PDB file of C-alpha atoms in Angstrom:
ATOM      1  CA  UNK Z   1      -4.823   2.433 -24.163  1.00 60.00           C
ATOM      2  CA  UNK Z   2      -1.488   0.591 -23.933  1.00 72.00           C
ATOM      3  CA  UNK Z   3       0.303   1.240 -20.647  1.00 79.00           C
ATOM      4  CA  UNK Z   4       3.897   2.443 -20.935  1.00 81.00           C
ATOM      5  CA  UNK Z   5       5.552   2.592 -17.526  1.00 76.00           C
ATOM      6  CA  UNK Z   6       8.274   4.818 -18.994  1.00 76.00           C
ATOM      7  CA  UNK Z   7       5.667   7.383 -20.007  1.00 82.00           C
ATOM      8  CA  UNK Z   8       2.649   7.332 -17.667  1.00 85.00           C
ATOM      9  CA  UNK Z   9      -0.251   9.678 -18.353  1.00 87.00           C
ATOM     10  CA  UNK Z  10       0.070  13.261 -17.181  1.00 87.00           C
ATOM     11  CA  UNK Z  11      -1.784  13.832 -13.917  1.00 92.00           C
ATOM     12  CA  UNK Z  12      -1.239  17.543 -13.311  1.00 94.00           C
ATOM     13  CA  UNK Z  13      -3.619  18.905 -10.726  1.00 94.00           C
ATOM     14  CA  UNK Z  14      -4.148  15.614  -8.933  1.00 97.00           C
ATOM     15  CA  UNK Z  15      -3.094  15.049  -5.338  1.00 98.00           C
ATOM     16  CA  UNK Z  16      -1.863  11.676  -4.120  1.00 98.00           C
ATOM     17  CA  UNK Z  17      -1.053  10.817  -0.500  1.00 98.00           C
ATOM     18  CA  UNK Z  18       1.373   7.968   0.199  1.00 98.00           C
ATOM     19  CA  UNK Z  19       1.885   6.417   3.616  1.00 98.00           C
ATOM     20  CA  UNK Z  20       5.443   5.327   4.220  1.00 97.00           C
ATOM     21  CA  UNK Z  21       6.465   7.900   1.649  1.00 97.00           C
ATOM     22  CA  UNK Z  22       9.881   8.649   3.105  1.00 95.00           C
ATOM     23  CA  UNK Z  23      11.658   5.524   1.876  1.00 95.00           C
ATOM     24  CA  UNK Z  24      11.526   2.414  -0.270  1.00 95.00           C
ATOM     25  CA  UNK Z  25       8.614   1.751  -2.590  1.00 97.00           C
ATOM     26  CA  UNK Z  26       6.674   4.651  -1.085  1.00 97.00           C
ATOM     27  CA  UNK Z  27       9.395   7.172  -1.910  1.00 97.00           C
ATOM     28  CA  UNK Z  28       9.794   5.854  -5.461  1.00 96.00           C
ATOM     29  CA  UNK Z  29       6.019   5.938  -5.934  1.00 97.00           C
ATOM     30  CA  UNK Z  30       6.010   9.596  -4.898  1.00 97.00           C
ATOM     31  CA  UNK Z  31       8.880  10.382  -7.265  1.00 96.00           C
ATOM     32  CA  UNK Z  32       7.230   8.717 -10.275  1.00 96.00           C
ATOM     33  CA  UNK Z  33       3.925  10.434  -9.565  1.00 97.00           C
ATOM     34  CA  UNK Z  34       5.668  13.789  -9.199  1.00 97.00           C
ATOM     35  CA  UNK Z  35       7.346  13.217 -12.570  1.00 95.00           C
ATOM     36  CA  UNK Z  36       3.866  12.731 -14.044  1.00 95.00           C
ATOM     37  CA  UNK Z  37       2.749  16.056 -12.565  1.00 96.00           C
ATOM     38  CA  UNK Z  38       0.914  15.006  -9.411  1.00 97.00           C
ATOM     39  CA  UNK Z  39       1.087  16.901  -6.140  1.00 98.00           C
ATOM     40  CA  UNK Z  40       2.293  14.389  -3.560  1.00 98.00           C
ATOM     41  CA  UNK Z  41       1.823  14.096   0.178  1.00 98.00           C
ATOM     42  CA  UNK Z  42       4.475  12.024   1.939  1.00 98.00           C
ATOM     43  CA  UNK Z  43       2.909  10.546   5.069  1.00 98.00           C
ATOM     44  CA  UNK Z  44       5.734   9.538   7.411  1.00 97.00           C
ATOM     45  CA  UNK Z  45       6.251   8.543  11.017  1.00 96.00           C
ATOM     46  CA  UNK Z  46       9.224  10.901  11.367  1.00 95.00           C
ATOM     47  CA  UNK Z  47       8.979  14.376   9.872  1.00 94.00           C
ATOM     48  CA  UNK Z  48      12.751  14.842   9.654  1.00 95.00           C
ATOM     49  CA  UNK Z  49      13.042  11.801   7.429  1.00 95.00           C
ATOM     50  CA  UNK Z  50       9.926  12.906   5.566  1.00 96.00           C
ATOM     51  CA  UNK Z  51      11.399  16.318   4.773  1.00 96.00           C
ATOM     52  CA  UNK Z  52      14.616  14.662   3.607  1.00 96.00           C
ATOM     53  CA  UNK Z  53      12.561  12.518   1.225  1.00 96.00           C
ATOM     54  CA  UNK Z  54      10.567  15.533   0.054  1.00 97.00           C
ATOM     55  CA  UNK Z  55      13.812  17.370  -0.712  1.00 95.00           C
ATOM     56  CA  UNK Z  56      15.007  14.358  -2.720  1.00 95.00           C
ATOM     57  CA  UNK Z  57      11.831  14.425  -4.821  1.00 96.00           C
ATOM     58  CA  UNK Z  58      12.101  18.183  -5.351  1.00 96.00           C
ATOM     59  CA  UNK Z  59      15.732  17.823  -6.442  1.00 95.00           C
ATOM     60  CA  UNK Z  60      14.851  15.069  -8.912  1.00 95.00           C
ATOM     61  CA  UNK Z  61      11.717  16.837 -10.180  1.00 96.00           C
ATOM     62  CA  UNK Z  62      12.218  20.628 -10.186  1.00 96.00           C
ATOM     63  CA  UNK Z  63       8.970  22.413  -9.418  1.00 96.00           C
ATOM     64  CA  UNK Z  64       7.378  19.364  -7.791  1.00 97.00           C
ATOM     65  CA  UNK Z  65       4.745  20.187  -5.181  1.00 97.00           C
ATOM     66  CA  UNK Z  66       5.549  17.925  -2.224  1.00 98.00           C
ATOM     67  CA  UNK Z  67       4.381  18.196   1.345  1.00 97.00           C
ATOM     68  CA  UNK Z  68       4.699  15.994   4.423  1.00 98.00           C
ATOM     69  CA  UNK Z  69       2.194  14.795   7.002  1.00 98.00           C
ATOM     70  CA  UNK Z  70       3.166  12.949  10.153  1.00 98.00           C
ATOM     71  CA  UNK Z  71       1.428   9.638  10.825  1.00 98.00           C
ATOM     72  CA  UNK Z  72       2.021   6.470  12.789  1.00 98.00           C
ATOM     73  CA  UNK Z  73      -0.348   3.965  11.208  1.00 98.00           C
ATOM     74  CA  UNK Z  74      -0.286   1.788  14.329  1.00 98.00           C
ATOM     75  CA  UNK Z  75      -2.010   4.539  16.350  1.00 98.00           C
ATOM     76  CA  UNK Z  76      -5.643   5.461  15.930  1.00 98.00           C
ATOM     77  CA  UNK Z  77      -5.127   8.976  17.306  1.00 98.00           C
ATOM     78  CA  UNK Z  78      -2.225   9.595  14.923  1.00 98.00           C
ATOM     79  CA  UNK Z  79      -4.198   8.296  11.953  1.00 98.00           C
ATOM     80  CA  UNK Z  80      -7.200  10.479  12.759  1.00 98.00           C
ATOM     81  CA  UNK Z  81      -5.002  13.567  13.079  1.00 98.00           C
ATOM     82  CA  UNK Z  82      -3.319  12.833   9.742  1.00 98.00           C
ATOM     83  CA  UNK Z  83      -6.685  12.204   8.096  1.00 98.00           C
ATOM     84  CA  UNK Z  84      -7.858  15.627   9.260  1.00 98.00           C
ATOM     85  CA  UNK Z  85      -4.888  17.173   7.432  1.00 98.00           C
ATOM     86  CA  UNK Z  86      -5.793  15.288   4.262  1.00 98.00           C
ATOM     87  CA  UNK Z  87      -9.425  16.383   4.502  1.00 98.00           C
ATOM     88  CA  UNK Z  88      -8.226  19.992   4.680  1.00 97.00           C
ATOM     89  CA  UNK Z  89      -6.500  19.738   1.284  1.00 97.00           C
ATOM     90  CA  UNK Z  90      -8.230  21.354  -1.718  1.00 96.00           C
ATOM     91  CA  UNK Z  91      -8.539  17.891  -3.250  1.00 97.00           C
ATOM     92  CA  UNK Z  92      -7.425  14.290  -2.765  1.00 98.00           C
ATOM     93  CA  UNK Z  93      -7.420  11.957  -5.759  1.00 98.00           C
ATOM     94  CA  UNK Z  94      -5.650   8.901  -4.437  1.00 98.00           C
ATOM     95  CA  UNK Z  95      -4.479   7.351  -1.205  1.00 98.00           C
ATOM     96  CA  UNK Z  96      -1.639   4.820  -1.385  1.00 98.00           C
ATOM     97  CA  UNK Z  97      -1.635   2.612   1.709  1.00 98.00           C
ATOM     98  CA  UNK Z  98       2.015   1.580   1.700  1.00 98.00           C
ATOM     99  CA  UNK Z  99       3.498   2.036   5.194  1.00 97.00           C
ATOM    100  CA  UNK Z 100       4.304  -1.070   7.150  1.00 94.00           C
ATOM    101  CA  UNK Z 101       6.586  -3.207   9.219  1.00 93.00           C
ATOM    102  CA  UNK Z 102       8.495  -5.601   6.975  1.00 89.00           C
ATOM    103  CA  UNK Z 103      10.357  -7.263   9.825  1.00 91.00           C
ATOM    104  CA  UNK Z 104       8.050  -7.982  12.759  1.00 94.00           C
ATOM    105  CA  UNK Z 105       9.353  -7.984  16.345  1.00 95.00           C
ATOM    106  CA  UNK Z 106      10.728 -11.301  17.583  1.00 96.00           C
ATOM    107  CA  UNK Z 107       8.339 -11.177  20.522  1.00 96.00           C
ATOM    108  CA  UNK Z 108       4.700 -10.124  20.254  1.00 97.00           C
ATOM    109  CA  UNK Z 109       4.200  -6.407  20.855  1.00 97.00           C
ATOM    110  CA  UNK Z 110       0.986  -4.415  20.920  1.00 97.00           C
ATOM    111  CA  UNK Z 111       0.120  -0.956  19.627  1.00 98.00           C
ATOM    112  CA  UNK Z 112      -1.027   1.890  21.850  1.00 98.00           C
ATOM    113  CA  UNK Z 113      -4.578   0.742  21.084  1.00 98.00           C
ATOM    114  CA  UNK Z 114      -3.902  -2.831  22.166  1.00 97.00           C
ATOM    115  CA  UNK Z 115      -3.579  -4.613  18.808  1.00 97.00           C
ATOM    116  CA  UNK Z 116      -0.710  -6.795  17.612  1.00 97.00           C
ATOM    117  CA  UNK Z 117       1.798  -4.248  16.330  1.00 98.00           C
ATOM    118  CA  UNK Z 118       2.382  -5.523  12.784  1.00 98.00           C
ATOM    119  CA  UNK Z 119      -1.343  -5.992  12.164  1.00 97.00           C
ATOM    120  CA  UNK Z 120      -2.090  -2.503  13.495  1.00 98.00           C
ATOM    121  CA  UNK Z 121       0.656  -0.874  11.417  1.00 98.00           C
ATOM    122  CA  UNK Z 122       0.154  -2.700   8.140  1.00 98.00           C
ATOM    123  CA  UNK Z 123      -3.602  -3.234   8.038  1.00 98.00           C
ATOM    124  CA  UNK Z 124      -5.803  -1.816  10.790  1.00 98.00           C
ATOM    125  CA  UNK Z 125      -4.445   1.735  10.642  1.00 98.00           C
ATOM    126  CA  UNK Z 126      -4.863   1.846   6.871  1.00 98.00           C
ATOM    127  CA  UNK Z 127      -8.491   0.757   7.101  1.00 98.00           C
ATOM    128  CA  UNK Z 128      -9.129   3.604   9.549  1.00 98.00           C
ATOM    129  CA  UNK Z 129      -7.258   6.143   7.403  1.00 98.00           C
ATOM    130  CA  UNK Z 130      -9.187   5.075   4.321  1.00 98.00           C
ATOM    131  CA  UNK Z 131     -12.544   5.349   6.041  1.00 98.00           C
ATOM    132  CA  UNK Z 132     -11.627   8.767   7.440  1.00 98.00           C
ATOM    133  CA  UNK Z 133     -10.816  10.229   3.999  1.00 98.00           C
ATOM    134  CA  UNK Z 134     -13.367   8.449   1.793  1.00 98.00           C
ATOM    135  CA  UNK Z 135     -15.668  11.508   1.638  1.00 97.00           C
ATOM    136  CA  UNK Z 136     -12.737  13.645   0.440  1.00 97.00           C
ATOM    137  CA  UNK Z 137     -11.782  11.055  -2.179  1.00 98.00           C
ATOM    138  CA  UNK Z 138     -15.341  10.826  -3.468  1.00 98.00           C
ATOM    139  CA  UNK Z 139     -15.255  14.534  -4.342  1.00 97.00           C
ATOM    140  CA  UNK Z 140     -12.627  13.722  -6.996  1.00 97.00           C
ATOM    141  CA  UNK Z 141     -15.009  11.500  -8.939  1.00 95.00           C
ATOM    142  CA  UNK Z 142     -13.615   9.014 -11.421  1.00 92.00           C
ATOM    143  CA  UNK Z 143      -9.970   9.764 -10.609  1.00 92.00           C
ATOM    144  CA  UNK Z 144     -10.410   8.638  -6.992  1.00 98.00           C
ATOM    145  CA  UNK Z 145      -8.406   5.565  -5.945  1.00 98.00           C
ATOM    146  CA  UNK Z 146      -7.308   3.712  -2.852  1.00 98.00           C
ATOM    147  CA  UNK Z 147      -4.247   1.615  -3.669  1.00 98.00           C
ATOM    148  CA  UNK Z 148      -3.203  -0.929  -1.055  1.00 98.00           C
ATOM    149  CA  UNK Z 149       0.390  -2.170  -1.295  1.00 98.00           C
ATOM    150  CA  UNK Z 150       0.219  -5.919  -0.786  1.00 96.00           C
ATOM    151  CA  UNK Z 151       2.761  -8.705  -0.730  1.00 95.00           C
ATOM    152  CA  UNK Z 152       3.311 -12.167  -2.143  1.00 91.00           C
ATOM    153  CA  UNK Z 153       3.667 -13.248   1.495  1.00 91.00           C
ATOM    154  CA  UNK Z 154      -0.106 -12.916   1.849  1.00 92.00           C
ATOM    155  CA  UNK Z 155      -0.692 -16.176  -0.002  1.00 88.00           C
ATOM    156  CA  UNK Z 156       1.893 -18.095   1.985  1.00 85.00           C
ATOM    157  CA  UNK Z 157      -0.202 -18.188   5.144  1.00 82.00           C
ATOM    158  CA  UNK Z 158      -3.694 -18.996   6.335  1.00 76.00           C
ATOM    159  CA  UNK Z 159      -5.764 -16.728   8.520  1.00 73.00           C
ATOM    160  CA  UNK Z 160      -6.702 -17.610  12.059  1.00 75.00           C
ATOM    161  CA  UNK Z 161     -10.114 -15.873  12.052  1.00 76.00           C
ATOM    162  CA  UNK Z 162     -10.587 -16.210  15.798  1.00 84.00           C
ATOM    163  CA  UNK Z 163      -7.054 -14.981  16.554  1.00 89.00           C
ATOM    164  CA  UNK Z 164      -6.174 -12.230  14.086  1.00 92.00           C
ATOM    165  CA  UNK Z 165      -4.550 -10.438  17.005  1.00 93.00           C
ATOM    166  CA  UNK Z 166      -2.187 -13.432  17.435  1.00 93.00           C
ATOM    167  CA  UNK Z 167      -2.685 -13.696  21.171  1.00 93.00           C
ATOM    168  CA  UNK Z 168      -2.238 -17.477  21.100  1.00 91.00           C
ATOM    169  CA  UNK Z 169       0.211 -18.264  18.309  1.00 86.00           C
ATOM    170  CA  UNK Z 170       2.600 -15.417  17.541  1.00 93.00           C
ATOM    171  CA  UNK Z 171       5.677 -15.654  15.366  1.00 92.00           C
ATOM    172  CA  UNK Z 172       7.251 -12.833  13.337  1.00 95.00           C
ATOM    173  CA  UNK Z 173       6.738 -14.400   9.902  1.00 93.00           C
ATOM    174  CA  UNK Z 174       3.083 -15.170  10.590  1.00 93.00           C
ATOM    175  CA  UNK Z 175       2.543 -11.644  11.912  1.00 95.00           C
ATOM    176  CA  UNK Z 176       3.807 -10.089   8.693  1.00 95.00           C
ATOM    177  CA  UNK Z 177       2.152 -12.500   6.263  1.00 94.00           C
ATOM    178  CA  UNK Z 178      -1.199 -12.410   8.040  1.00 95.00           C
ATOM    179  CA  UNK Z 179      -1.144  -8.604   8.227  1.00 96.00           C
ATOM    180  CA  UNK Z 180      -0.747  -8.452   4.456  1.00 96.00           C
ATOM    181  CA  UNK Z 181      -3.484 -11.019   3.920  1.00 96.00           C
ATOM    182  CA  UNK Z 182      -5.838  -9.016   6.137  1.00 96.00           C
ATOM    183  CA  UNK Z 183      -4.922  -5.855   4.235  1.00 98.00           C
ATOM    184  CA  UNK Z 184      -5.504  -7.377   0.797  1.00 97.00           C
ATOM    185  CA  UNK Z 185      -8.748  -9.067   1.799  1.00 97.00           C
ATOM    186  CA  UNK Z 186     -10.018  -5.807   3.331  1.00 98.00           C
ATOM    187  CA  UNK Z 187      -9.022  -3.890   0.199  1.00 98.00           C
ATOM    188  CA  UNK Z 188     -11.027  -6.219  -2.034  1.00 98.00           C
ATOM    189  CA  UNK Z 189     -13.968  -6.131   0.366  1.00 98.00           C
ATOM    190  CA  UNK Z 190     -13.889  -2.339   0.224  1.00 98.00           C
ATOM    191  CA  UNK Z 191     -14.132  -2.655  -3.566  1.00 98.00           C
ATOM    192  CA  UNK Z 192     -17.284  -4.744  -3.181  1.00 98.00           C
ATOM    193  CA  UNK Z 193     -18.821  -2.264  -0.771  1.00 98.00           C
ATOM    194  CA  UNK Z 194     -17.940   0.788  -2.879  1.00 98.00           C
ATOM    195  CA  UNK Z 195     -19.423  -0.871  -5.955  1.00 97.00           C
ATOM    196  CA  UNK Z 196     -22.629  -1.719  -4.097  1.00 97.00           C
ATOM    197  CA  UNK Z 197     -22.887   1.870  -2.861  1.00 97.00           C
ATOM    198  CA  UNK Z 198     -22.350   3.342  -6.334  1.00 97.00           C
ATOM    199  CA  UNK Z 199     -19.212   5.188  -5.203  1.00 97.00           C
ATOM    200  CA  UNK Z 200     -16.752   6.432  -7.853  1.00 97.00           C
ATOM    201  CA  UNK Z 201     -13.772   5.475  -5.644  1.00 98.00           C
ATOM    202  CA  UNK Z 202     -11.803   2.449  -6.837  1.00 98.00           C
ATOM    203  CA  UNK Z 203     -10.094   0.152  -4.340  1.00 98.00           C
ATOM    204  CA  UNK Z 204      -7.311  -1.995  -5.781  1.00 98.00           C
ATOM    205  CA  UNK Z 205      -4.147  -3.757  -4.687  1.00 98.00           C
ATOM    206  CA  UNK Z 206      -0.606  -3.646  -6.069  1.00 98.00           C
ATOM    207  CA  UNK Z 207       2.473  -5.547  -4.996  1.00 96.00           C
ATOM    208  CA  UNK Z 208       6.130  -4.662  -5.703  1.00 96.00           C
ATOM    209  CA  UNK Z 209       7.419  -8.150  -6.407  1.00 94.00           C
ATOM    210  CA  UNK Z 210      10.837  -8.954  -5.003  1.00 92.00           C
ATOM    211  CA  UNK Z 211      12.330  -5.492  -4.569  1.00 92.00           C
ATOM    212  CA  UNK Z 212      15.676  -4.645  -3.008  1.00 91.00           C
ATOM    213  CA  UNK Z 213      16.725  -1.165  -1.945  1.00 88.00           C
ATOM    214  CA  UNK Z 214      20.301  -1.799  -3.025  1.00 89.00           C
ATOM    215  CA  UNK Z 215      19.202  -2.483  -6.616  1.00 90.00           C
ATOM    216  CA  UNK Z 216      17.535   0.937  -6.868  1.00 87.00           C
ATOM    217  CA  UNK Z 217      19.044   4.069  -8.317  1.00 86.00           C
ATOM    218  CA  UNK Z 218      20.443   6.361  -5.591  1.00 82.00           C
ATOM    219  CA  UNK Z 219      18.164   9.216  -4.603  1.00 84.00           C
ATOM    220  CA  UNK Z 220      20.117  11.780  -2.609  1.00 81.00           C
ATOM    221  CA  UNK Z 221      20.370  11.451   1.144  1.00 80.00           C
ATOM    222  CA  UNK Z 222      16.969   9.763   1.266  1.00 83.00           C
ATOM    223  CA  UNK Z 223      18.298   6.709  -0.619  1.00 83.00           C
ATOM    224  CA  UNK Z 224      22.096   6.897  -0.860  1.00 85.00           C
ATOM    225  CA  UNK Z 225      24.147   4.531  -2.966  1.00 85.00           C
ATOM    226  CA  UNK Z 226      25.815   1.653  -1.150  1.00 88.00           C
ATOM    227  CA  UNK Z 227      27.589  -1.588  -1.936  1.00 90.00           C
ATOM    228  CA  UNK Z 228      25.472  -4.762  -1.846  1.00 90.00           C
ATOM    229  CA  UNK Z 229      26.227  -7.398   0.756  1.00 93.00           C
ATOM    230  CA  UNK Z 230      27.190 -10.908  -0.394  1.00 90.00           C
ATOM    231  CA  UNK Z 231      23.719 -12.124   0.585  1.00 91.00           C
ATOM    232  CA  UNK Z 232      22.095  -9.379  -1.508  1.00 89.00           C
ATOM    233  CA  UNK Z 233      24.255 -10.218  -4.516  1.00 92.00           C
ATOM    234  CA  UNK Z 234      22.930 -13.768  -4.408  1.00 92.00           C
ATOM    235  CA  UNK Z 235      19.390 -12.367  -4.690  1.00 92.00           C
ATOM    236  CA  UNK Z 236      20.108 -10.147  -7.700  1.00 92.00           C
ATOM    237  CA  UNK Z 237      18.928 -12.626 -10.380  1.00 91.00           C
ATOM    238  CA  UNK Z 238      15.499 -12.802  -8.719  1.00 91.00           C
ATOM    239  CA  UNK Z 239      15.086  -9.194  -7.665  1.00 92.00           C
ATOM    240  CA  UNK Z 240      14.520  -5.713  -8.998  1.00 94.00           C
ATOM    241  CA  UNK Z 241      15.103  -2.342  -7.380  1.00 93.00           C
ATOM    242  CA  UNK Z 242      12.471  -0.595  -5.315  1.00 94.00           C
ATOM    243  CA  UNK Z 243      12.230   1.895  -8.167  1.00 94.00           C
ATOM    244  CA  UNK Z 244      10.935  -1.006 -10.278  1.00 95.00           C
ATOM    245  CA  UNK Z 245       8.789  -2.256  -7.414  1.00 96.00           C
ATOM    246  CA  UNK Z 246       6.959   1.080  -7.358  1.00 97.00           C
ATOM    247  CA  UNK Z 247       5.755   0.738 -10.954  1.00 96.00           C
ATOM    248  CA  UNK Z 248       2.719  -1.503 -10.246  1.00 97.00           C
ATOM    249  CA  UNK Z 249       1.681   0.935  -7.517  1.00 98.00           C
ATOM    250  CA  UNK Z 250       1.974   3.898  -9.874  1.00 97.00           C
ATOM    251  CA  UNK Z 251      -0.031   2.106 -12.543  1.00 97.00           C
ATOM    252  CA  UNK Z 252      -2.781   1.221 -10.079  1.00 97.00           C
ATOM    253  CA  UNK Z 253      -2.884   4.852  -8.947  1.00 97.00           C
ATOM    254  CA  UNK Z 254      -3.122   6.602 -12.317  1.00 96.00           C
ATOM    255  CA  UNK Z 255      -3.872   4.211 -15.188  1.00 96.00           C
ATOM    256  CA  UNK Z 256      -7.280   5.353 -16.500  1.00 95.00           C
ATOM    257  CA  UNK Z 257      -8.154   1.733 -17.279  1.00 95.00           C
ATOM    258  CA  UNK Z 258      -7.262   0.360 -13.836  1.00 97.00           C
ATOM    259  CA  UNK Z 259     -10.386  -0.938 -12.122  1.00 97.00           C
ATOM    260  CA  UNK Z 260     -11.404  -1.506  -8.553  1.00 98.00           C
ATOM    261  CA  UNK Z 261     -10.922  -5.090  -7.474  1.00 98.00           C
ATOM    262  CA  UNK Z 262      -7.853  -5.637  -9.651  1.00 98.00           C
ATOM    263  CA  UNK Z 263      -4.432  -6.781  -8.435  1.00 97.00           C
ATOM    264  CA  UNK Z 264      -1.299  -5.339 -10.057  1.00 97.00           C
ATOM    265  CA  UNK Z 265       2.236  -6.677  -9.930  1.00 96.00           C
ATOM    266  CA  UNK Z 266       5.358  -7.363 -11.995  1.00 95.00           C
ATOM    267  CA  UNK Z 267       4.788  -9.484 -15.099  1.00 93.00           C
ATOM    268  CA  UNK Z 268       7.195 -12.144 -13.863  1.00 87.00           C
ATOM    269  CA  UNK Z 269       5.797 -12.177 -10.361  1.00 92.00           C
ATOM    270  CA  UNK Z 270       9.128 -11.236  -8.826  1.00 94.00           C
ATOM    271  CA  UNK Z 271      10.159  -8.553 -11.302  1.00 94.00           C
ATOM    272  CA  UNK Z 272       9.100  -7.076 -14.610  1.00 93.00           C
ATOM    273  CA  UNK Z 273       6.792  -4.491 -16.106  1.00 93.00           C
ATOM    274  CA  UNK Z 274       3.535  -3.801 -14.201  1.00 94.00           C
ATOM    275  CA  UNK Z 275       0.501  -5.846 -15.284  1.00 95.00           C
ATOM    276  CA  UNK Z 276      -2.851  -7.028 -13.971  1.00 96.00           C
ATOM    277  CA  UNK Z 277      -1.962 -10.200 -12.069  1.00 95.00           C
ATOM    278  CA  UNK Z 278      -5.375 -11.125 -10.711  1.00 96.00           C
ATOM    279  CA  UNK Z 279      -8.423  -9.734  -8.989  1.00 97.00           C
ATOM    280  CA  UNK Z 280     -11.839 -10.473  -7.572  1.00 97.00           C
ATOM    281  CA  UNK Z 281     -14.576 -12.234  -9.467  1.00 95.00           C
ATOM    282  CA  UNK Z 282     -16.279 -10.042 -12.033  1.00 95.00           C
ATOM    283  CA  UNK Z 283     -13.375  -7.755 -12.977  1.00 95.00           C
ATOM    284  CA  UNK Z 284     -11.105  -8.097 -16.030  1.00 94.00           C
ATOM    285  CA  UNK Z 285      -8.101 -10.203 -15.124  1.00 93.00           C
ATOM    286  CA  UNK Z 286      -9.901 -11.868 -12.199  1.00 94.00           C
ATOM    287  CA  UNK Z 287      -8.035 -14.733 -10.595  1.00 92.00           C
ATOM    288  CA  UNK Z 288      -5.731 -15.594  -7.741  1.00 90.00           C
ATOM    289  CA  UNK Z 289      -3.152 -18.081  -9.020  1.00 81.00           C
ATOM    290  CA  UNK Z 290       0.349 -17.889 -10.406  1.00 81.00           C
ATOM    291  CA  UNK Z 291       3.530 -16.669  -8.798  1.00 81.00           C
ATOM    292  CA  UNK Z 292       2.385 -13.054  -8.837  1.00 86.00           C
ATOM    293  CA  UNK Z 293      -1.311 -13.554  -8.061  1.00 92.00           C
ATOM    294  CA  UNK Z 294      -3.045 -12.370  -4.885  1.00 94.00           C
ATOM    295  CA  UNK Z 295      -3.816 -15.829  -3.515  1.00 93.00           C
ATOM    296  CA  UNK Z 296      -7.144 -17.568  -3.019  1.00 94.00           C
ATOM    297  CA  UNK Z 297      -7.907 -16.259   0.461  1.00 94.00           C
ATOM    298  CA  UNK Z 298      -7.353 -12.606  -0.480  1.00 95.00           C
ATOM    299  CA  UNK Z 299     -10.128 -12.667  -3.076  1.00 96.00           C
ATOM    300  CA  UNK Z 300     -12.496 -14.858  -1.043  1.00 95.00           C
ATOM    301  CA  UNK Z 301     -15.527 -12.705  -0.134  1.00 97.00           C
ATOM    302  CA  UNK Z 302     -16.116 -14.558   3.141  1.00 95.00           C
ATOM    303  CA  UNK Z 303     -12.552 -13.809   4.257  1.00 95.00           C
ATOM    304  CA  UNK Z 304     -12.923 -10.252   3.002  1.00 96.00           C
ATOM    305  CA  UNK Z 305     -16.067  -9.605   5.011  1.00 96.00           C
ATOM    306  CA  UNK Z 306     -14.466 -11.011   8.151  1.00 95.00           C
ATOM    307  CA  UNK Z 307     -11.274  -8.958   7.791  1.00 96.00           C
ATOM    308  CA  UNK Z 308     -13.129  -5.761   6.951  1.00 97.00           C
ATOM    309  CA  UNK Z 309     -15.481  -6.204   9.918  1.00 97.00           C
ATOM    310  CA  UNK Z 310     -12.602  -6.919  12.314  1.00 96.00           C
ATOM    311  CA  UNK Z 311     -10.599  -3.910  11.123  1.00 97.00           C
ATOM    312  CA  UNK Z 312     -13.607  -1.583  11.272  1.00 98.00           C
ATOM    313  CA  UNK Z 313     -14.699  -2.682  14.722  1.00 97.00           C
ATOM    314  CA  UNK Z 314     -11.145  -2.259  15.989  1.00 97.00           C
ATOM    315  CA  UNK Z 315     -11.838   1.476  15.674  1.00 98.00           C
ATOM    316  CA  UNK Z 316     -15.418   1.395  16.928  1.00 97.00           C
ATOM    317  CA  UNK Z 317     -16.844   1.599  13.399  1.00 97.00           C
ATOM    318  CA  UNK Z 318     -19.662  -0.454  11.928  1.00 96.00           C
ATOM    319  CA  UNK Z 319     -18.627  -2.458   8.824  1.00 95.00           C
ATOM    320  CA  UNK Z 320     -21.175  -0.569   6.721  1.00 95.00           C
ATOM    321  CA  UNK Z 321     -19.835   2.458   4.846  1.00 92.00           C
TER     322      UNK Z 321
END
């Protein structure tokens, strides 16, 4: 099957939950999936903003079935409550782990559970959410996916395995880049564990390239049109809109040929049509190099095991599924 991002396969009857679904790549992912017929669940920190986003999707896609669930991915209690709502749904076919802090605090802050805030929001909370809803996903069989929204920043840093919580060497850039590296490595480790367990759920990573909100089409009050700043105009030759950045995520979520352990991104690394840009050893397209690849550490199984174990134990869970 040849993938056509302008005409994705129909997915009527499927339900997809998207964290950070009220804005940016998450909102555009929800819109594209709704256009393909999926029921979407926008998981948002603020319900007012979530309902505004849901209204924008309904206006763009008449008849779309959209609901909202409140979640703060930095909080274990909030994640568990949101997971309970997802488990109560008639079905859940895919979870898109997209929410996150893009700009980390200048000074180190901790979550309500005591973890560095960016790490908790971007990575640890998503590991907990995924583990909480895996049984529900498995009921959907071969359509079941967990798509983790990664970043090219993940390959621009090195982990500090004995200080993932950044208690000794915090800076905002490191906090963001390391959180995305931990997320990607954990996502690929989940793929290995699901495969070993014979689970039908696929765990894969997608990144949006270099995506700017101002280059996106306006989407009602949830994403109003505005004039670009001079600094943004300088970035235009390298960037695409967040509507384009959502396309690798959509492909990872619904392409029948997408496989666990693969890494999707724009063909040009920064922008372009969605393609397989790498993955773990043993899957088609495996690799870590190139501008749009996942980076060597993300696909390293030793790093993956360490990140998965750290994230699981943060919530009192054993690494084993």
